Short mmCIF file of N, CA and C in Angstrom, two decimals:
data_model
loop_
_atom_site.label_atom_id
_atom_site.label_comp_id
_atom_site.label_asym_id
_atom_site.label_seq_id
_atom_site.Cartn_x
_atom_site.Cartn_y
_atom_site.Cartn_z
N LYS A 1 95.02 96.15 79.05
CA LYS A 1 95.61 96.26 77.87
C LYS A 1 96.36 97.42 77.49
N ASN A 2 97.36 97.14 76.57
CA ASN A 2 98.13 98.11 76.27
C ASN A 2 97.63 98.65 74.95
N ALA A 3 96.68 99.44 75.13
CA ALA A 3 95.95 100.29 73.45
C ALA A 3 95.82 101.34 74.02
N TRP A 4 95.69 102.31 73.06
CA TRP A 4 95.02 103.22 72.62
C TRP A 4 93.90 103.62 72.13
N ALA A 5 92.99 103.83 72.75
CA ALA A 5 91.49 104.16 72.63
C ALA A 5 90.95 105.01 73.17
N PRO A 6 90.06 105.98 72.59
CA PRO A 6 89.62 107.20 73.00
C PRO A 6 88.49 106.78 74.37
N LEU A 7 88.54 107.73 75.27
CA LEU A 7 87.20 107.26 76.46
C LEU A 7 86.68 108.16 76.36
N ILE A 8 85.52 107.36 76.51
CA ILE A 8 84.14 108.29 76.81
C ILE A 8 83.49 108.18 78.29
N GLY A 9 83.59 109.09 79.04
CA GLY A 9 82.97 108.94 80.30
C GLY A 9 81.84 110.06 80.66
N ALA A 10 81.83 110.01 81.88
CA ALA A 10 80.49 111.30 82.21
C ALA A 10 81.00 112.29 82.74
N GLU A 11 79.95 113.54 82.72
CA GLU A 11 80.22 114.79 83.14
C GLU A 11 80.67 114.56 84.58
N LEU A 12 81.29 115.46 85.25
CA LEU A 12 81.44 115.47 87.15
C LEU A 12 80.27 116.75 87.38
N ALA A 13 79.51 117.34 86.51
CA ALA A 13 79.00 118.35 86.69
C ALA A 13 77.66 117.43 86.84
N GLY A 14 76.73 118.00 88.11
CA GLY A 14 75.43 117.64 88.38
C GLY A 14 75.93 115.65 89.09
N SER A 15 76.90 115.36 89.11
CA SER A 15 77.10 114.35 89.69
C SER A 15 77.45 114.15 91.17
N THR A 16 77.64 113.10 91.76
CA THR A 16 77.74 112.71 93.16
C THR A 16 78.92 112.17 92.97
N VAL A 17 80.10 112.63 93.91
CA VAL A 17 81.37 112.08 94.07
C VAL A 17 81.40 111.77 95.55
N GLY A 18 81.82 109.80 95.90
CA GLY A 18 82.14 109.62 96.92
C GLY A 18 83.82 109.63 97.50
N ILE A 19 83.61 109.91 98.48
CA ILE A 19 85.71 110.39 98.77
C ILE A 19 85.72 109.52 100.18
N LEU A 20 86.29 108.27 100.11
CA LEU A 20 86.34 107.10 101.27
C LEU A 20 87.48 107.72 101.98
N GLY A 21 87.43 108.23 103.14
CA GLY A 21 88.79 108.56 103.34
C GLY A 21 89.04 110.24 103.28
N PHE A 22 88.82 110.83 104.76
CA PHE A 22 88.47 112.09 104.51
C PHE A 22 90.23 113.02 105.14
N GLY A 23 90.99 112.46 105.07
CA GLY A 23 92.12 112.86 105.48
C GLY A 23 92.66 114.06 104.31
N ALA A 24 93.99 114.17 104.48
CA ALA A 24 94.61 115.07 103.60
C ALA A 24 94.41 115.03 102.16
N VAL A 25 94.40 113.94 101.84
CA VAL A 25 94.32 113.46 100.49
C VAL A 25 92.74 113.94 99.92
N GLY A 26 92.21 113.20 101.09
CA GLY A 26 90.37 113.28 100.75
C GLY A 26 90.10 114.78 100.64
N LYS A 27 90.63 115.50 101.85
CA LYS A 27 90.50 116.98 101.20
C LYS A 27 90.91 117.77 100.17
N THR A 28 91.98 117.18 99.79
CA THR A 28 92.67 117.76 98.61
C THR A 28 91.84 117.54 97.26
N LEU A 29 91.39 115.84 97.21
CA LEU A 29 90.60 115.79 96.39
C LEU A 29 89.08 116.79 96.22
N ALA A 30 88.41 116.84 97.56
CA ALA A 30 87.39 117.46 97.41
C ALA A 30 87.69 119.57 97.08
N ARG A 31 88.88 119.72 97.37
CA ARG A 31 89.21 121.21 97.04
C ARG A 31 89.09 121.05 95.82
N ARG A 32 89.93 120.39 94.62
CA ARG A 32 90.14 120.16 93.56
C ARG A 32 88.49 120.11 92.66
N LEU A 33 88.00 119.40 93.02
CA LEU A 33 86.32 119.19 92.97
C LEU A 33 85.28 120.40 93.02
N GLN A 34 85.77 121.15 93.76
CA GLN A 34 84.84 122.69 94.04
C GLN A 34 84.47 123.11 92.89
N GLY A 35 85.17 123.24 92.01
CA GLY A 35 84.47 123.92 90.80
C GLY A 35 83.87 123.28 89.74
N PHE A 36 83.32 121.85 89.97
CA PHE A 36 82.78 121.37 88.80
C PHE A 36 81.65 120.74 89.23
N ASP A 37 80.67 121.50 89.99
CA ASP A 37 79.31 121.63 90.33
C ASP A 37 78.86 120.27 90.55
N CYS A 38 79.54 119.38 91.48
CA CYS A 38 79.18 118.02 91.82
C CYS A 38 78.96 117.77 93.38
N LYS A 39 78.09 117.04 93.61
CA LYS A 39 77.89 117.00 95.10
C LYS A 39 78.82 115.89 95.99
N LEU A 40 79.46 116.51 96.92
CA LEU A 40 80.43 115.61 97.33
C LEU A 40 80.04 114.70 98.60
N LEU A 41 80.19 114.06 99.00
CA LEU A 41 80.04 112.76 100.11
C LEU A 41 80.98 111.84 100.66
N ALA A 42 81.55 112.27 101.84
CA ALA A 42 82.68 111.54 102.68
C ALA A 42 82.30 110.56 103.54
N TYR A 43 82.75 109.51 103.46
CA TYR A 43 83.10 108.46 104.65
C TYR A 43 84.35 108.41 105.37
N ASP A 44 84.15 108.47 106.47
CA ASP A 44 85.45 108.62 107.42
C ASP A 44 85.02 108.32 109.04
N THR A 45 85.92 107.34 109.57
CA THR A 45 85.78 107.20 110.96
C THR A 45 85.85 108.63 111.72
N TYR A 46 86.52 109.41 111.42
CA TYR A 46 86.81 110.82 112.01
C TYR A 46 86.16 111.65 111.14
N HIS A 47 85.15 112.65 111.74
CA HIS A 47 84.63 113.91 111.09
C HIS A 47 84.96 115.30 111.27
N ASP A 48 86.04 115.47 110.47
CA ASP A 48 86.37 116.91 110.40
C ASP A 48 85.15 117.81 109.60
N THR A 49 84.30 118.18 110.46
CA THR A 49 83.25 119.15 110.13
C THR A 49 83.74 120.15 109.56
N GLN A 50 84.69 120.90 110.30
CA GLN A 50 85.13 122.28 109.62
C GLN A 50 85.50 122.16 108.36
N ALA A 51 86.13 121.26 108.26
CA ALA A 51 86.79 121.17 106.74
C ALA A 51 85.72 121.01 105.59
N ALA A 52 84.83 119.76 106.11
CA ALA A 52 83.74 119.36 105.47
C ALA A 52 83.15 120.41 105.06
N ALA A 53 82.56 121.60 105.84
CA ALA A 53 81.53 122.33 105.81
C ALA A 53 82.25 123.60 104.90
N ALA A 54 83.67 123.86 104.79
CA ALA A 54 84.71 124.66 104.22
C ALA A 54 84.49 124.38 102.90
N LEU A 55 84.25 122.93 102.55
CA LEU A 55 84.42 122.52 101.16
C LEU A 55 83.34 121.91 100.53
N GLY A 56 82.28 121.83 101.32
CA GLY A 56 80.81 121.62 101.14
C GLY A 56 80.81 120.08 100.58
N VAL A 57 81.15 119.53 101.53
CA VAL A 57 81.37 118.09 101.84
C VAL A 57 80.16 117.81 102.97
N GLU A 58 79.67 116.25 102.57
CA GLU A 58 78.54 115.82 103.71
C GLU A 58 79.19 114.63 103.91
N PHE A 59 79.14 114.41 105.54
CA PHE A 59 79.76 113.14 105.54
C PHE A 59 78.32 112.02 105.62
N ALA A 60 78.74 110.61 105.00
CA ALA A 60 77.58 109.49 105.28
C ALA A 60 78.21 108.53 105.66
N ASP A 61 77.54 107.36 105.83
CA ASP A 61 77.83 106.31 106.27
C ASP A 61 78.24 105.49 104.91
N LEU A 62 79.11 104.48 105.11
CA LEU A 62 79.58 103.63 103.67
C LEU A 62 78.76 103.36 102.94
N ASN A 63 77.84 102.66 103.04
CA ASN A 63 76.95 102.26 102.45
C ASN A 63 75.93 103.40 101.53
N THR A 64 75.68 104.62 102.36
CA THR A 64 75.07 105.63 101.59
C THR A 64 75.79 106.34 100.31
N VAL A 65 77.24 106.45 101.00
CA VAL A 65 78.31 107.14 100.12
C VAL A 65 78.10 106.11 98.59
N LEU A 66 78.48 104.60 98.87
CA LEU A 66 78.51 103.89 97.72
C LEU A 66 77.21 103.93 96.98
N SER A 67 76.12 103.74 97.88
CA SER A 67 74.96 103.76 96.70
C SER A 67 74.51 105.05 96.05
N GLN A 68 75.01 106.14 96.79
CA GLN A 68 74.53 107.57 96.05
C GLN A 68 75.38 107.83 95.03
N SER A 69 76.76 107.32 94.86
CA SER A 69 77.74 108.34 94.21
C SER A 69 77.99 107.67 92.83
N ASP A 70 78.27 108.44 91.89
CA ASP A 70 78.77 108.33 90.47
C ASP A 70 79.87 107.69 90.55
N ALA A 71 81.07 108.38 91.05
CA ALA A 71 82.21 108.04 91.38
C ALA A 71 82.66 107.93 92.56
N VAL A 72 83.53 107.00 92.94
CA VAL A 72 83.90 106.52 94.41
C VAL A 72 85.64 106.66 94.38
N SER A 73 86.02 107.58 95.33
CA SER A 73 87.53 107.66 95.16
C SER A 73 87.80 107.17 96.68
N VAL A 74 88.72 106.36 96.50
CA VAL A 74 89.12 105.74 98.09
C VAL A 74 90.54 106.32 98.25
N HIS A 75 90.75 106.47 99.53
CA HIS A 75 91.97 107.51 100.56
C HIS A 75 91.66 107.01 101.66
N LEU A 76 91.43 105.50 102.09
CA LEU A 76 91.91 105.25 103.08
C LEU A 76 93.05 104.62 103.58
N ALA A 77 93.60 104.69 104.87
CA ALA A 77 94.36 104.25 105.43
C ALA A 77 94.31 102.45 105.11
N LEU A 78 95.51 101.88 104.96
CA LEU A 78 95.26 100.40 105.09
C LEU A 78 95.18 99.70 106.35
N THR A 79 94.67 99.68 107.51
CA THR A 79 94.60 99.06 108.38
C THR A 79 94.00 97.61 108.81
N GLU A 80 94.01 96.61 109.83
CA GLU A 80 93.06 95.57 109.96
C GLU A 80 91.55 95.76 109.55
N GLN A 81 91.30 97.08 110.18
CA GLN A 81 89.62 97.02 110.11
C GLN A 81 89.18 97.78 108.51
N THR A 82 90.19 97.97 107.76
CA THR A 82 90.05 98.50 106.55
C THR A 82 90.51 97.48 105.27
N ARG A 83 90.95 96.51 105.33
CA ARG A 83 91.73 95.67 104.65
C ARG A 83 90.67 95.01 103.81
N GLY A 84 90.18 95.09 102.46
CA GLY A 84 89.31 94.55 102.05
C GLY A 84 87.78 95.01 102.49
N ILE A 85 87.84 96.34 102.89
CA ILE A 85 86.67 97.20 102.94
C ILE A 85 85.48 97.15 101.90
N ILE A 86 86.09 97.22 100.77
CA ILE A 86 85.11 96.93 99.45
C ILE A 86 85.23 95.85 99.00
N TYR A 87 84.34 95.38 99.03
CA TYR A 87 83.86 93.75 98.71
C TYR A 87 82.68 93.55 97.80
N ARG A 88 82.47 92.40 97.59
CA ARG A 88 81.14 91.86 96.92
C ARG A 88 79.93 92.66 97.17
N GLU A 89 79.68 92.79 98.55
CA GLU A 89 78.11 93.38 98.91
C GLU A 89 78.35 95.02 98.73
N HIS A 90 79.31 95.55 99.21
CA HIS A 90 79.83 96.97 99.01
C HIS A 90 79.67 97.37 97.24
N LEU A 91 80.36 96.66 96.56
CA LEU A 91 80.09 96.89 94.87
C LEU A 91 78.89 96.55 94.53
N ALA A 92 77.72 95.63 94.85
CA ALA A 92 76.67 95.43 94.58
C ALA A 92 75.72 96.63 94.93
N GLN A 93 76.00 97.66 95.91
CA GLN A 93 75.57 98.44 96.25
C GLN A 93 75.65 99.92 95.48
N MET A 94 76.73 99.77 94.69
CA MET A 94 77.01 100.89 93.81
C MET A 94 75.97 101.17 92.64
N LYS A 95 75.62 102.19 92.03
CA LYS A 95 75.21 102.52 90.92
C LYS A 95 75.99 101.29 89.38
N PRO A 96 75.02 100.92 88.65
CA PRO A 96 75.96 100.13 87.48
C PRO A 96 76.40 100.90 86.76
N THR A 97 76.34 102.31 86.47
CA THR A 97 77.13 103.23 86.20
C THR A 97 78.36 103.84 86.52
N ALA A 98 78.21 103.32 87.80
CA ALA A 98 79.47 104.08 88.96
C ALA A 98 81.07 103.47 88.26
N VAL A 99 82.10 104.64 89.25
CA VAL A 99 83.34 104.01 88.67
C VAL A 99 83.81 104.15 90.16
N LEU A 100 84.76 103.44 90.37
CA LEU A 100 85.51 102.92 91.49
C LEU A 100 87.25 103.44 91.20
N VAL A 101 87.60 104.24 92.05
CA VAL A 101 88.94 104.91 91.73
C VAL A 101 89.84 104.39 93.12
N ASN A 102 91.00 103.84 93.02
CA ASN A 102 91.74 103.51 93.91
C ASN A 102 92.72 103.76 93.66
N THR A 103 93.29 104.97 94.65
CA THR A 103 94.74 105.20 94.70
C THR A 103 95.54 105.42 95.71
N ALA A 104 95.03 104.69 97.01
CA ALA A 104 95.55 104.52 98.41
C ALA A 104 96.28 103.51 98.46
N ARG A 105 95.66 102.15 98.39
CA ARG A 105 96.29 101.02 98.71
C ARG A 105 95.66 99.82 98.19
N GLY A 106 96.45 99.02 97.67
CA GLY A 106 95.37 97.73 97.05
C GLY A 106 94.84 97.25 97.93
N GLY A 107 95.17 96.66 99.23
CA GLY A 107 94.39 95.75 100.22
C GLY A 107 93.30 96.22 100.56
N LEU A 108 92.85 97.73 100.07
CA LEU A 108 91.66 97.93 100.68
C LEU A 108 90.33 97.52 99.57
N VAL A 109 90.57 97.17 98.64
CA VAL A 109 89.76 96.43 97.80
C VAL A 109 89.99 94.72 97.72
N ASN A 110 89.08 93.81 97.46
CA ASN A 110 88.96 92.39 97.54
C ASN A 110 88.92 92.58 95.92
N ASP A 111 90.20 92.20 95.41
CA ASP A 111 90.56 91.97 93.88
C ASP A 111 89.62 90.79 93.30
N GLN A 112 89.02 89.89 93.64
CA GLN A 112 88.26 88.79 93.05
C GLN A 112 86.87 89.37 92.92
N ASP A 113 86.57 90.11 94.27
CA ASP A 113 85.17 90.80 93.98
C ASP A 113 85.09 92.07 93.08
N LEU A 114 86.01 92.73 92.81
CA LEU A 114 86.06 93.83 92.01
C LEU A 114 86.06 93.15 90.66
N LEU A 115 86.88 92.69 90.64
CA LEU A 115 87.07 91.84 88.75
C LEU A 115 85.63 91.01 88.98
N ALA A 116 85.00 90.09 89.49
CA ALA A 116 83.70 89.64 89.25
C ALA A 116 82.76 91.08 88.68
N ALA A 117 82.53 91.94 89.67
CA ALA A 117 81.68 93.05 89.14
C ALA A 117 82.06 93.81 88.14
N LEU A 118 83.28 93.82 87.80
CA LEU A 118 83.67 94.71 86.62
C LEU A 118 83.17 93.82 85.13
N LYS A 119 83.49 92.45 85.28
CA LYS A 119 83.20 91.48 84.24
C LYS A 119 81.67 91.50 84.50
N ALA A 120 80.95 91.47 85.17
CA ALA A 120 79.19 91.27 85.18
C ALA A 120 78.55 92.77 85.00
N GLY A 121 79.31 93.53 85.08
CA GLY A 121 78.76 95.01 84.76
C GLY A 121 77.95 95.54 86.18
N VAL A 122 78.35 95.20 87.32
CA VAL A 122 77.77 95.40 88.74
C VAL A 122 77.97 96.77 88.66
N ILE A 123 79.38 97.41 88.15
CA ILE A 123 79.89 98.76 88.29
C ILE A 123 80.19 98.85 86.57
N ALA A 124 80.22 100.46 86.50
CA ALA A 124 80.80 100.42 85.20
C ALA A 124 82.06 100.35 84.80
N GLY A 125 83.07 100.80 85.51
CA GLY A 125 84.59 100.78 85.39
C GLY A 125 85.21 101.34 86.71
N ALA A 126 86.67 100.95 86.60
CA ALA A 126 87.42 101.41 87.67
C ALA A 126 89.16 102.05 87.50
N GLY A 127 89.31 102.73 88.17
CA GLY A 127 90.99 103.45 88.06
C GLY A 127 91.65 102.76 89.00
N LEU A 128 92.69 102.07 88.75
CA LEU A 128 93.58 101.55 89.60
C LEU A 128 94.88 101.85 89.60
N ASP A 129 95.54 102.66 90.87
CA ASP A 129 96.63 103.24 90.65
C ASP A 129 97.47 102.30 91.53
N VAL A 130 96.74 101.28 92.63
CA VAL A 130 97.49 100.36 93.47
C VAL A 130 96.96 99.11 93.30
N PHE A 131 97.69 98.11 93.62
CA PHE A 131 97.53 96.86 93.74
C PHE A 131 98.09 95.80 94.71
N THR A 132 97.11 94.82 95.09
CA THR A 132 97.51 94.09 96.32
C THR A 132 98.73 93.63 96.21
N VAL A 133 98.99 93.20 94.87
CA VAL A 133 100.51 92.71 94.36
C VAL A 133 101.13 93.77 93.70
N GLU A 134 102.42 94.20 93.79
CA GLU A 134 102.96 95.09 93.09
C GLU A 134 104.26 95.04 92.80
N PRO A 135 104.72 95.13 91.45
CA PRO A 135 104.05 95.43 90.41
C PRO A 135 102.95 94.34 90.10
N LEU A 136 101.86 95.02 89.06
CA LEU A 136 100.67 93.94 88.67
C LEU A 136 101.49 92.78 88.29
N PRO A 137 101.03 91.74 88.36
CA PRO A 137 101.62 90.68 87.57
C PRO A 137 101.10 90.51 86.06
N ALA A 138 101.88 90.17 85.03
CA ALA A 138 101.56 90.39 83.72
C ALA A 138 100.18 89.45 83.34
N GLU A 139 100.09 88.34 84.25
CA GLU A 139 98.55 87.59 84.29
C GLU A 139 97.49 87.93 84.65
N SER A 140 97.43 88.95 85.24
CA SER A 140 96.39 89.65 86.28
C SER A 140 95.24 89.81 85.03
N GLU A 141 93.70 89.65 85.53
CA GLU A 141 92.78 89.72 84.84
C GLU A 141 92.45 91.20 84.59
N TYR A 142 92.97 91.88 85.60
CA TYR A 142 92.89 93.43 84.90
C TYR A 142 92.85 93.76 84.14
N ARG A 143 94.17 93.33 83.50
CA ARG A 143 95.11 93.76 81.81
C ARG A 143 94.03 93.32 80.71
N SER A 144 93.15 92.26 80.86
CA SER A 144 92.18 92.06 79.91
C SER A 144 90.97 92.83 80.16
N LEU A 145 90.64 93.34 81.21
CA LEU A 145 89.26 94.31 81.09
C LEU A 145 89.34 95.46 80.39
N GLU A 146 88.32 95.83 79.43
CA GLU A 146 88.48 97.21 78.65
C GLU A 146 87.85 98.18 79.74
N ASN A 147 87.33 97.93 80.56
CA ASN A 147 86.60 98.73 81.53
C ASN A 147 87.18 98.97 82.89
N VAL A 148 88.67 99.48 82.63
CA VAL A 148 89.41 99.63 83.51
C VAL A 148 90.88 100.08 83.21
N ILE A 149 91.26 101.29 84.00
CA ILE A 149 92.38 102.16 83.70
C ILE A 149 93.30 101.72 84.71
N LEU A 150 94.64 101.52 84.50
CA LEU A 150 95.41 100.96 85.20
C LEU A 150 96.70 101.95 85.29
N THR A 151 97.23 101.93 86.01
CA THR A 151 98.31 102.95 86.19
C THR A 151 99.46 102.65 87.19
N PRO A 152 100.60 102.79 86.66
CA PRO A 152 101.89 101.48 87.52
C PRO A 152 102.20 102.44 89.13
N HIS A 153 100.89 102.39 90.17
CA HIS A 153 101.56 103.15 91.44
C HIS A 153 102.00 104.22 91.12
N SER A 154 101.78 105.30 90.46
CA SER A 154 102.76 106.61 90.18
C SER A 154 101.65 107.60 90.40
N ALA A 155 100.77 107.64 91.20
CA ALA A 155 100.05 108.82 91.52
C ALA A 155 100.84 110.42 92.35
N SER A 156 102.25 109.86 92.48
CA SER A 156 102.91 110.77 93.48
C SER A 156 104.31 110.97 92.82
N ALA A 157 104.16 110.46 91.83
CA ALA A 157 105.48 110.04 91.01
C ALA A 157 106.00 111.57 90.43
N THR A 158 106.61 112.54 91.24
CA THR A 158 106.46 113.78 90.60
C THR A 158 107.64 114.42 91.37
N PHE A 159 109.02 115.22 90.63
CA PHE A 159 109.66 115.82 91.27
C PHE A 159 109.64 116.36 92.90
N GLU A 160 108.48 117.05 92.55
CA GLU A 160 107.95 117.95 93.86
C GLU A 160 107.36 117.07 94.81
N ALA A 161 106.83 116.02 94.74
CA ALA A 161 106.36 115.38 95.61
C ALA A 161 107.51 114.35 96.24
N TYR A 162 108.27 114.02 95.33
CA TYR A 162 109.65 113.10 95.97
C TYR A 162 110.18 114.46 96.84
N TRP A 163 110.49 115.73 96.45
CA TRP A 163 111.31 116.25 97.30
C TRP A 163 110.51 116.86 98.43
N LYS A 164 108.95 116.94 98.63
CA LYS A 164 108.53 116.89 99.80
C LYS A 164 108.55 115.86 100.77
N MET A 165 108.55 114.41 100.04
CA MET A 165 108.96 113.37 101.18
C MET A 165 110.33 113.75 101.79
N TYR A 166 111.34 114.17 101.12
CA TYR A 166 112.80 114.32 101.44
C TYR A 166 112.53 115.36 102.79
N HIS A 167 111.83 116.34 102.43
CA HIS A 167 111.77 117.41 103.62
C HIS A 167 110.91 116.81 104.79
N ALA A 168 109.96 116.16 104.78
CA ALA A 168 109.51 115.79 105.58
C ALA A 168 109.98 114.43 106.67
N ALA A 169 110.82 113.66 105.74
CA ALA A 169 111.83 112.87 106.52
C ALA A 169 113.06 113.72 107.14
N VAL A 170 113.34 114.50 106.73
CA VAL A 170 114.26 115.31 107.34
C VAL A 170 113.79 116.07 108.78
N ASP A 171 112.82 116.44 108.40
CA ASP A 171 111.90 116.99 109.63
C ASP A 171 111.51 116.20 110.94
N ILE A 172 110.89 115.02 109.98
CA ILE A 172 110.52 113.90 111.31
C ILE A 172 112.04 113.69 111.95
N ALA A 173 113.21 113.41 111.29
CA ALA A 173 114.41 112.95 111.92
C ALA A 173 114.90 114.32 112.95
N ALA A 174 114.78 115.34 112.28
CA ALA A 174 114.98 116.68 113.43
C ALA A 174 114.10 116.61 114.36
N ASN A 175 113.04 116.71 114.56
CA ASN A 175 112.11 116.55 115.56
C ASN A 175 112.37 115.41 116.60
N PHE A 176 112.83 114.46 116.19
CA PHE A 176 113.04 113.00 117.14
C PHE A 176 114.46 113.42 117.70
N PHE A 177 115.18 114.08 117.06
CA PHE A 177 116.59 114.31 118.01
C PHE A 177 116.29 115.70 118.54
#
């Protein structure tokens, strides 16, 4: 919906935040959350135990992260193994007060299962910056739900981020040659 309405949420202090994917972005999120007095759980196939210890992050299996977290933030790479990794059974494990945030890739979440969970109150809400089909079609059911915040895949749309991408591309080309 294109509406201006106040949002009433939950405090981060005392909550548990689940981070799916503990690579560069997941670690950055953990760093940013350090001052909010929340418990941090992470799921990843590779455990960077040194970074986890430094950031106060505890590794757990996917089911534990989903069932214990008040907010789950998705930062996994989209591969054949992770495509649709968040589906009906996983959503059912989450707390009814939990929110799911996906800023990684749309294909990581099964849209039909997430829509059903949001409509039925299986989870409290979702924040989506990525979609299976982009741009998000005008007829998408996500647009009609009041417990979803949608942004147009713009999490990295800053001058600084683009400048860093250009530099990285130049570095990759230079290293190749």
